[in-house]
PDB file of C-alpha atoms in Angstrom:
ATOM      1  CA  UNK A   1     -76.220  76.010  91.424  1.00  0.00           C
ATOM      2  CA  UNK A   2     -77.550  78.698  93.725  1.00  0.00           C
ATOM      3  CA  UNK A   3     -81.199  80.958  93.355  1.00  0.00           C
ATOM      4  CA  UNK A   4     -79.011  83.406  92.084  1.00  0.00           C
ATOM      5  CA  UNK A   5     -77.608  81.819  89.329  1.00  0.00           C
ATOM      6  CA  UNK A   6     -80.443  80.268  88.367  1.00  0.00           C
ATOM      7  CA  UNK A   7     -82.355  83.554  88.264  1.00  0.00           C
ATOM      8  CA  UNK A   8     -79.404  84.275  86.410  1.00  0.00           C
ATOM      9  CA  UNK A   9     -80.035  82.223  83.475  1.00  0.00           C
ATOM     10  CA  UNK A  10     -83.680  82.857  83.610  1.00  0.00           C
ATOM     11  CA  UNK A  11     -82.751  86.515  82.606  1.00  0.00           C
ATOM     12  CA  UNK A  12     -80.469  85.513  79.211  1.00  0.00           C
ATOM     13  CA  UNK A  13     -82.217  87.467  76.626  1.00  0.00           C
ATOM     14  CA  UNK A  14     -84.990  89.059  78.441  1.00  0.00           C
ATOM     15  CA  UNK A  15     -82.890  92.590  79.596  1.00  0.00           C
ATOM     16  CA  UNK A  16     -81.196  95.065  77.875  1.00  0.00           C
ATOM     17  CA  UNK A  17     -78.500  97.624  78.835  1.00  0.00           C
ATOM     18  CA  UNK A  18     -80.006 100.052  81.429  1.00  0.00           C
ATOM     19  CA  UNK A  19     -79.069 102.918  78.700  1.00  0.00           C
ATOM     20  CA  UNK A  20     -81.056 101.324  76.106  1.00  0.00           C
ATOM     21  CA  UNK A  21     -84.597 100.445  77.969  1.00  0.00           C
ATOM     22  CA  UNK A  22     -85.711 100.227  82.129  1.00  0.00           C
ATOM     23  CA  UNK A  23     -85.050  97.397  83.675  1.00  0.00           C
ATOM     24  CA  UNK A  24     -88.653  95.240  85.252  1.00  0.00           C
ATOM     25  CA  UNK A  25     -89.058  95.021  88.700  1.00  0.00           C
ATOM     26  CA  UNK A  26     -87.874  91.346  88.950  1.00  0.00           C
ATOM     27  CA  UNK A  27     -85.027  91.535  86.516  1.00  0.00           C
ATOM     28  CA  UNK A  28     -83.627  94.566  89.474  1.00  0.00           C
ATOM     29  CA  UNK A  29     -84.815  92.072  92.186  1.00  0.00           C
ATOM     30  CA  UNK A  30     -81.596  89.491  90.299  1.00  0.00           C
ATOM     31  CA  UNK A  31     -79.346  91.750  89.345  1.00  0.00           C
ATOM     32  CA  UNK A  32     -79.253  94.332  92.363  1.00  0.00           C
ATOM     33  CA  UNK A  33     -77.732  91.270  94.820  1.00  0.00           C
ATOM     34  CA  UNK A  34     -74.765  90.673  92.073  1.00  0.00           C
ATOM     35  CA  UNK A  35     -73.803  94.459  92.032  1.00  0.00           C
ATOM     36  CA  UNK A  36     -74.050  94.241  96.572  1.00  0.00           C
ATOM     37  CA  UNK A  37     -71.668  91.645  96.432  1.00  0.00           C
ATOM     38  CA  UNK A  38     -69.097  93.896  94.481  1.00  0.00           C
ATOM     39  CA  UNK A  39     -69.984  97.008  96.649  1.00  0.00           C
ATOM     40  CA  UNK A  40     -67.292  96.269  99.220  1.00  0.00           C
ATOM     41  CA  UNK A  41     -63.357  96.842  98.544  1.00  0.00           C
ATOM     42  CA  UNK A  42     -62.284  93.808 100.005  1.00  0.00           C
ATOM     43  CA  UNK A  43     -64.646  91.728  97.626  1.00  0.00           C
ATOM     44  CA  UNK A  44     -63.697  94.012  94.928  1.00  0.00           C
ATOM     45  CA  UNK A  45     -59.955  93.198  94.919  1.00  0.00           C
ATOM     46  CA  UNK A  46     -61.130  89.392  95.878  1.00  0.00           C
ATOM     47  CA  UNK A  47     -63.056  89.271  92.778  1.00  0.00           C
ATOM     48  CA  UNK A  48     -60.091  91.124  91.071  1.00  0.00           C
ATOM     49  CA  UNK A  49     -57.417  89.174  91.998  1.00  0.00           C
ATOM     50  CA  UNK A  50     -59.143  85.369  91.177  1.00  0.00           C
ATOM     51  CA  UNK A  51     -60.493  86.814  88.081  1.00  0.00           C
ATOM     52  CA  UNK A  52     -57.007  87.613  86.957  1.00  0.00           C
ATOM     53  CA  UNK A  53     -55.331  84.603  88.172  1.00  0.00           C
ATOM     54  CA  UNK A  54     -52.972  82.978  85.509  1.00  0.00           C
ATOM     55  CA  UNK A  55     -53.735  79.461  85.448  1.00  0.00           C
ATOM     56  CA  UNK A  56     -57.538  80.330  86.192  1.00  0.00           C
ATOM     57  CA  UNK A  57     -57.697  79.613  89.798  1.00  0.00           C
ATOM     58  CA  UNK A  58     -56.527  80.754  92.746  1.00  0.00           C
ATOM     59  CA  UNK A  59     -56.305  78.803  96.329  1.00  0.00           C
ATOM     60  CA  UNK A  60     -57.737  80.654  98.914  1.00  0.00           C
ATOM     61  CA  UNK A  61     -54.420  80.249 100.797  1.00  0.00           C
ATOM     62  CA  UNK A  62     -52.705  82.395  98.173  1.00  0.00           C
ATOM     63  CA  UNK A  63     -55.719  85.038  99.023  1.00  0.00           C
ATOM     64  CA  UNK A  64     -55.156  85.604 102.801  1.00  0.00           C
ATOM     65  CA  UNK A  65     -52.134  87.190 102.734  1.00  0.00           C
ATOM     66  CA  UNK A  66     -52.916  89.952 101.058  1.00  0.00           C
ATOM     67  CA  UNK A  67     -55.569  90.918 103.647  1.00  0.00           C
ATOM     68  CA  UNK A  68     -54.866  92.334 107.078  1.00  0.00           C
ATOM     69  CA  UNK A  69     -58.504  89.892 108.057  1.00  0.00           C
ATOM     70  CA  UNK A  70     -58.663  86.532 109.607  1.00  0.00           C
ATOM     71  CA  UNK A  71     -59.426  83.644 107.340  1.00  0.00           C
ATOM     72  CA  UNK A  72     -62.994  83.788 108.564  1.00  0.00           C
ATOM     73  CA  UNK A  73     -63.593  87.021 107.275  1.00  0.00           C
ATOM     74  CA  UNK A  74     -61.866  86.752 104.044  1.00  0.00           C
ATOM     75  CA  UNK A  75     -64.281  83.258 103.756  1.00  0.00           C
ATOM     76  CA  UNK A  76     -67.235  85.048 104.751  1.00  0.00           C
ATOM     77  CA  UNK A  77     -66.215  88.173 101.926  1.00  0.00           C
ATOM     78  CA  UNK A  78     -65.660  84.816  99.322  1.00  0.00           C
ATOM     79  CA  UNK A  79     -68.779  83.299 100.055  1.00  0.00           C
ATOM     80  CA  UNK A  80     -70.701  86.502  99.493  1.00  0.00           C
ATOM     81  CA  UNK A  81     -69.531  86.605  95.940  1.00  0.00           C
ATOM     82  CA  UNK A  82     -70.086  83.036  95.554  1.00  0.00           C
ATOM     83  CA  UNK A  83     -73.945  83.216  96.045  1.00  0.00           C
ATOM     84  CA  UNK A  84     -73.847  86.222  94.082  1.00  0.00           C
ATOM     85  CA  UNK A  85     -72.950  83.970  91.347  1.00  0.00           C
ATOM     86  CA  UNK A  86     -69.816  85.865  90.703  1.00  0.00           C
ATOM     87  CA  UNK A  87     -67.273  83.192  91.628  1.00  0.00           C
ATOM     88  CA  UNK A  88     -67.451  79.283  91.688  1.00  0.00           C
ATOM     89  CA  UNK A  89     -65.182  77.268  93.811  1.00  0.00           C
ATOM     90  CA  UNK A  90     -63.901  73.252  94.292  1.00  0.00           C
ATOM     91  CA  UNK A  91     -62.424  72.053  97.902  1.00  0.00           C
ATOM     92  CA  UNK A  92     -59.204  69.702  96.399  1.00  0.00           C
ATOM     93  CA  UNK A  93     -58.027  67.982  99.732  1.00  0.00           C
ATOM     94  CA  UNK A  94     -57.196  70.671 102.405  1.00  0.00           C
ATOM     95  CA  UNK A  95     -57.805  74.197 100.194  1.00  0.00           C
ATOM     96  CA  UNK A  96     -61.106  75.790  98.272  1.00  0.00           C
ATOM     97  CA  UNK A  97     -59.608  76.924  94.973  1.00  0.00           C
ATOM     98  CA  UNK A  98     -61.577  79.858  93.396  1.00  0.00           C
ATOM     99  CA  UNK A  99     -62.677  80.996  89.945  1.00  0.00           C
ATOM    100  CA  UNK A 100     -64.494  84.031  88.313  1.00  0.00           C
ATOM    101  CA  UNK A 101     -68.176  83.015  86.371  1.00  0.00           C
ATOM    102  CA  UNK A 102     -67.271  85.088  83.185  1.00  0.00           C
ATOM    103  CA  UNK A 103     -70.920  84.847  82.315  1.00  0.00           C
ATOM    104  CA  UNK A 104     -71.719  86.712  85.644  1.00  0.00           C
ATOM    105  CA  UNK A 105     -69.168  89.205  84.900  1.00  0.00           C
ATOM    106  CA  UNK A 106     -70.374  89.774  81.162  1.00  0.00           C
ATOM    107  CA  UNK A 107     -74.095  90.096  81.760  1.00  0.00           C
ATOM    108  CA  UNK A 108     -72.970  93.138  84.441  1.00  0.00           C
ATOM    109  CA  UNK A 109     -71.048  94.555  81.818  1.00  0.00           C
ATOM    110  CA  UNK A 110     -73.500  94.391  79.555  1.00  0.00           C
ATOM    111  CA  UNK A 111     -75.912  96.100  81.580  1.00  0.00           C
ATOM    112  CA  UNK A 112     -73.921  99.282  82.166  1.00  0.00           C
ATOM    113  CA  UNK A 113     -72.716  98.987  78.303  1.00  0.00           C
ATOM    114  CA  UNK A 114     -73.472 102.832  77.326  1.00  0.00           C
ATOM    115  CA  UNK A 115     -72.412 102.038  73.859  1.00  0.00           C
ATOM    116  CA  UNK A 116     -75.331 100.275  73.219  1.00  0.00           C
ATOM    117  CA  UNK A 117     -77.666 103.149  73.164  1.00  0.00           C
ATOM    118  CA  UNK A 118     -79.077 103.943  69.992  1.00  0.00           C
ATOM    119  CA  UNK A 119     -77.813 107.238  68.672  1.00  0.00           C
ATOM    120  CA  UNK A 120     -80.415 110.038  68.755  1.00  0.00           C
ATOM    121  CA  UNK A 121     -81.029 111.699  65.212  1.00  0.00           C
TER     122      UNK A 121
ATOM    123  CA  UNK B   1     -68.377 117.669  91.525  1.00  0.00           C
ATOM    124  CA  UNK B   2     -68.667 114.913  94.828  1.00  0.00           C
ATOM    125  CA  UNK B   3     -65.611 113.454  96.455  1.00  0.00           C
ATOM    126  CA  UNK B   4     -66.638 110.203  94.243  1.00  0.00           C
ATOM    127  CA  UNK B   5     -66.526 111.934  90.775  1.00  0.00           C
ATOM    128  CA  UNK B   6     -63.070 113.124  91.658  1.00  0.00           C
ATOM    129  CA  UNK B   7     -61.684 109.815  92.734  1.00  0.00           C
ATOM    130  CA  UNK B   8     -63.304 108.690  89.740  1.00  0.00           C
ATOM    131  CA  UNK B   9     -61.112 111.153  87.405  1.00  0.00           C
ATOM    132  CA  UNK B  10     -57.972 110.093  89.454  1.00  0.00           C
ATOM    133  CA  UNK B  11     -58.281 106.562  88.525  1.00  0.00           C
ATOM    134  CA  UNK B  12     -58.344 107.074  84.781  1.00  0.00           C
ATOM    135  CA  UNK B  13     -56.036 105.240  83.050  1.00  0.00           C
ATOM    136  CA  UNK B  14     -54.577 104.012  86.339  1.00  0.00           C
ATOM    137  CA  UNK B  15     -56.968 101.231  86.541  1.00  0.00           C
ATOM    138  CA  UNK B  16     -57.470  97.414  84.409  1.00  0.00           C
ATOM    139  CA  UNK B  17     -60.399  95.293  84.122  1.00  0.00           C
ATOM    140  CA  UNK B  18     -60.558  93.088  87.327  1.00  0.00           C
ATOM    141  CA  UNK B  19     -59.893  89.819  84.457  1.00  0.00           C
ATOM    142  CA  UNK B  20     -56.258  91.323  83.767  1.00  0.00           C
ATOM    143  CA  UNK B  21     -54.902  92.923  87.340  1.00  0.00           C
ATOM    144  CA  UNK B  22     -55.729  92.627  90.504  1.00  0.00           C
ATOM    145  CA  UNK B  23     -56.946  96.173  91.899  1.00  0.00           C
ATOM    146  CA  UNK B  24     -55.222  98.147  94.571  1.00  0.00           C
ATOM    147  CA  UNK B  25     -57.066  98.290  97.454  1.00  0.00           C
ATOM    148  CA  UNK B  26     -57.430 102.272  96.887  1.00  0.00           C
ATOM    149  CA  UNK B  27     -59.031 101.383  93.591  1.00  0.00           C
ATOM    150  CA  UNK B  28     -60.901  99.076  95.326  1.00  0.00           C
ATOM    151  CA  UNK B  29     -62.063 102.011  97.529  1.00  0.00           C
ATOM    152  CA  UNK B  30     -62.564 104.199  94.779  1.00  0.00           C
ATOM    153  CA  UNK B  31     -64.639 101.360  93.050  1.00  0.00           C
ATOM    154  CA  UNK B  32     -66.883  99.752  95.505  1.00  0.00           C
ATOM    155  CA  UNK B  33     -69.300 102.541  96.148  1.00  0.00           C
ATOM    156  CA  UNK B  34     -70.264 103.072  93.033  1.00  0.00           C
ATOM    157  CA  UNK B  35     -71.259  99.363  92.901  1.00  0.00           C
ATOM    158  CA  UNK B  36     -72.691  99.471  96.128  1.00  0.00           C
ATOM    159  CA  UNK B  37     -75.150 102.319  94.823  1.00  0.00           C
ATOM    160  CA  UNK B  38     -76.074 100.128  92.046  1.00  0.00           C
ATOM    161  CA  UNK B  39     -76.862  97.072  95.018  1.00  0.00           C
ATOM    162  CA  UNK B  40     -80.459  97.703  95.245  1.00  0.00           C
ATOM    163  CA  UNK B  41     -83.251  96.953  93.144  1.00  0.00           C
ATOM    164  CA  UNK B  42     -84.902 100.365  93.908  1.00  0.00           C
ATOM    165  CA  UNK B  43     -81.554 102.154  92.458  1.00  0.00           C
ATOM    166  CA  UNK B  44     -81.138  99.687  89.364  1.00  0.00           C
ATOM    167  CA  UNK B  45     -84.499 100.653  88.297  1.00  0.00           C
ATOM    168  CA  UNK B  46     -83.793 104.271  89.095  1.00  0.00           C
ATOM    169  CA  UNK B  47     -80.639 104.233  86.976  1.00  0.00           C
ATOM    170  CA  UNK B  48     -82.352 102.369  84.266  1.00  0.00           C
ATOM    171  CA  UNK B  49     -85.062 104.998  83.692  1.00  0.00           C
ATOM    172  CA  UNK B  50     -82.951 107.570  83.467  1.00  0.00           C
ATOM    173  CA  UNK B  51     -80.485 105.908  81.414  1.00  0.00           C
ATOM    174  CA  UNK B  52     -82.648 105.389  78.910  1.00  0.00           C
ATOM    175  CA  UNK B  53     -85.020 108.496  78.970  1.00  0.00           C
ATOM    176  CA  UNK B  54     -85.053 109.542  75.153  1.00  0.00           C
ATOM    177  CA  UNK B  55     -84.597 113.013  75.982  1.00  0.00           C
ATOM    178  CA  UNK B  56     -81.450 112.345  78.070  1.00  0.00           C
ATOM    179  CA  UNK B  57     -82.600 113.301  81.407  1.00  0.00           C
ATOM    180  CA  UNK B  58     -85.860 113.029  83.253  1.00  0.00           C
ATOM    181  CA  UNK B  59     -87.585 115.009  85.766  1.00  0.00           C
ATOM    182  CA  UNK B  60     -88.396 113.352  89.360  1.00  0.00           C
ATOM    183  CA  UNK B  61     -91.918 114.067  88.749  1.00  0.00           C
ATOM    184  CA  UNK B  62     -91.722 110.976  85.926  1.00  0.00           C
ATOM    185  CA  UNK B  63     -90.175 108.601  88.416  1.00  0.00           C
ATOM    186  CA  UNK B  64     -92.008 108.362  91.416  1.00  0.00           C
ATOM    187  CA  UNK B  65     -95.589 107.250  89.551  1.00  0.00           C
ATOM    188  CA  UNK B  66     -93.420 104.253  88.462  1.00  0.00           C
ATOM    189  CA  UNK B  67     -93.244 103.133  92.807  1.00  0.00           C
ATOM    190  CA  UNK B  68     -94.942 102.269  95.752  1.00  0.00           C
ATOM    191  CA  UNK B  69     -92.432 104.685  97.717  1.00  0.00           C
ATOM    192  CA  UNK B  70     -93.179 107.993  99.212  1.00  0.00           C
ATOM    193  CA  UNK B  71     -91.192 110.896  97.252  1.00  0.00           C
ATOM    194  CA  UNK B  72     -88.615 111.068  99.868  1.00  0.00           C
ATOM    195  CA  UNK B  73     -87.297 107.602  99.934  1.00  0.00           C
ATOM    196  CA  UNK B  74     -87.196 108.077  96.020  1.00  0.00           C
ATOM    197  CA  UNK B  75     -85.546 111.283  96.688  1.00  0.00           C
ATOM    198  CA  UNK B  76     -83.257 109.434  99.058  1.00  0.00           C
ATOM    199  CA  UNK B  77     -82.097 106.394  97.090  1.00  0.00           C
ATOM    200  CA  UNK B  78     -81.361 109.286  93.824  1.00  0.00           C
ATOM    201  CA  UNK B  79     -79.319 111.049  96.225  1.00  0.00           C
ATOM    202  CA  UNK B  80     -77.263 107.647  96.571  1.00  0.00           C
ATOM    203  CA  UNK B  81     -77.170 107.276  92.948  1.00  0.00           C
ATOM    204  CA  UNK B  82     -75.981 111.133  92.730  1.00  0.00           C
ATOM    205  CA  UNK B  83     -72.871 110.587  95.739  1.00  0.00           C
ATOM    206  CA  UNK B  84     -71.533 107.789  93.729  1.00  0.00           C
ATOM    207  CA  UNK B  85     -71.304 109.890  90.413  1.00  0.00           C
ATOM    208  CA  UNK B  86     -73.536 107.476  88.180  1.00  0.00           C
ATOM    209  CA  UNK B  87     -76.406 110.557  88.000  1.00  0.00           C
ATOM    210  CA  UNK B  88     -76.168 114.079  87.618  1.00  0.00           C
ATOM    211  CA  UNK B  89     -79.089 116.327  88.254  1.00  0.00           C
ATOM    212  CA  UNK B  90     -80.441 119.931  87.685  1.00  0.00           C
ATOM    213  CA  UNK B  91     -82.757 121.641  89.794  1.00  0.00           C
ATOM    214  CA  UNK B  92     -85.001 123.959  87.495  1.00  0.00           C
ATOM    215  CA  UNK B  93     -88.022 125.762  88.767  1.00  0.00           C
ATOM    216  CA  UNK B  94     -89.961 123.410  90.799  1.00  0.00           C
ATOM    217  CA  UNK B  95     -88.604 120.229  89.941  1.00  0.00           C
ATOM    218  CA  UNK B  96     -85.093 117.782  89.503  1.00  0.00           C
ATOM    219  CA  UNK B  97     -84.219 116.930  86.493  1.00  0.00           C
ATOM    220  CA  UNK B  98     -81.804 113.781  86.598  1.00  0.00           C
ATOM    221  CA  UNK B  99     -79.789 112.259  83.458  1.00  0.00           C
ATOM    222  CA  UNK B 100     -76.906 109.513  83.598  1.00  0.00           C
ATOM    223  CA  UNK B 101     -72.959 110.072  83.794  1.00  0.00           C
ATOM    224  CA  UNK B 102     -71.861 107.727  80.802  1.00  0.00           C
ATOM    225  CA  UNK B 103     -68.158 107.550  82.021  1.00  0.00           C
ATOM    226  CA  UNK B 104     -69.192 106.127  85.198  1.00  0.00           C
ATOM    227  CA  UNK B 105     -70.873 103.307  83.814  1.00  0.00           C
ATOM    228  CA  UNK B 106     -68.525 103.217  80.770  1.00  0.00           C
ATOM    229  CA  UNK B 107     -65.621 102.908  84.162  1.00  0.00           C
ATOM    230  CA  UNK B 108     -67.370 100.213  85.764  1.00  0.00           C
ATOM    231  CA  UNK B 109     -68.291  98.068  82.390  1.00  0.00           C
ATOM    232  CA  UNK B 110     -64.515  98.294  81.383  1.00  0.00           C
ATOM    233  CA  UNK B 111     -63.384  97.131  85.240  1.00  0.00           C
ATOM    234  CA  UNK B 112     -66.052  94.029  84.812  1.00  0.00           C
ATOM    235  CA  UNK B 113     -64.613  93.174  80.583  1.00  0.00           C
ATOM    236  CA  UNK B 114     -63.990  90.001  80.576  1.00  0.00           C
ATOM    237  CA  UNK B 115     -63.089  90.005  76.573  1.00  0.00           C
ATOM    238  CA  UNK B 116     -60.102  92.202  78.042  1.00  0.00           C
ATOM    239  CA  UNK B 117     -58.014  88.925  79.368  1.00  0.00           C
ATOM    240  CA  UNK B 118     -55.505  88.345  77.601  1.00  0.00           C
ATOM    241  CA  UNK B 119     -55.671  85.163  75.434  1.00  0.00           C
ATOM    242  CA  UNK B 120     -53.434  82.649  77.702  1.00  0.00           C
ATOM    243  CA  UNK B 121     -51.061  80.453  74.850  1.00  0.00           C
TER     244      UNK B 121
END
């Protein structure tokens, strides 16, 4: 488990949505490295496209080719968002197979969630 | 409105949470820096203040007690958070007033919904 995740967990219950009250110091500190890690296109629509993947996971050989990058860089891009916490991945034999952390996912979501602002009377 | 906010309004509709479809790497574009202004703790905290200022918006005046940053590096990391579209802000008499663009983060919590997958059978 990386820092990240772990700091991760360590937040469950303690934020709320940024529209609803400000976020502590140390709760930015382990959130702000999650939303870096999506702040790049390539990451973005490597994020995007494991995330959807139908059976769940995706090899990173069925990743490269939609990239004009070397395997390096696409790795490097795919280990970002794996010590971001947004992704976890297995080696199986030759190939890393990747998959998204929903729990990452929904805890971002949940701190942009506008809805959850109580309505002003 | 900045080159971001009108990518933004292009993308409506055109986009699906990352759990469903893989982006296209425009989207991606579009996407990224919006998360990338949200990629430091400085900015999260920013955006949470203002997000949840009662009144809806709050003057830079109430911000900068809450730091150990001069005014200009406050000033500079708003100005981020204004380029992507996530802030608005006013200038009236002396001071900025600044107050959150719901869509944006309503756009970016819908691209991160993971309760959008369809349920596989």
């Amino acid at each position: 488990m990386s820092s990240t995740s772990i700091e991760m967990t360590s937040l469950s219950g303690a934020w709320a949505p940024v529209a609803r009250r400000p976020l502590e110091a140390d709760q930015a500190r382990a959130f702000a490295p999650m939303f870096k890690a999506l702040g790049d296109p390539v990451r973005l629509r490597l994020l995007s496209m494991i995330a959807s993947a139908g059976g769940g996971e995706v090899c990173v050989c069925d990743l490269t080719g939609s990239f004009k990058l070397t395997g390096p860089t696409i790795s490097h891009h795919l280990k970002v968002l794996r010590e971001a916490g947004l992704v976890d991945s297995d080696r199986r034999g030759t190939w890393v197979y990747y998959r998204m952390v929903p729990a990452a996912l929904a805890l971002l979501a949940g701190l942009l969630d506008v809805t959850a602002v109580a309505t002003p009377v």
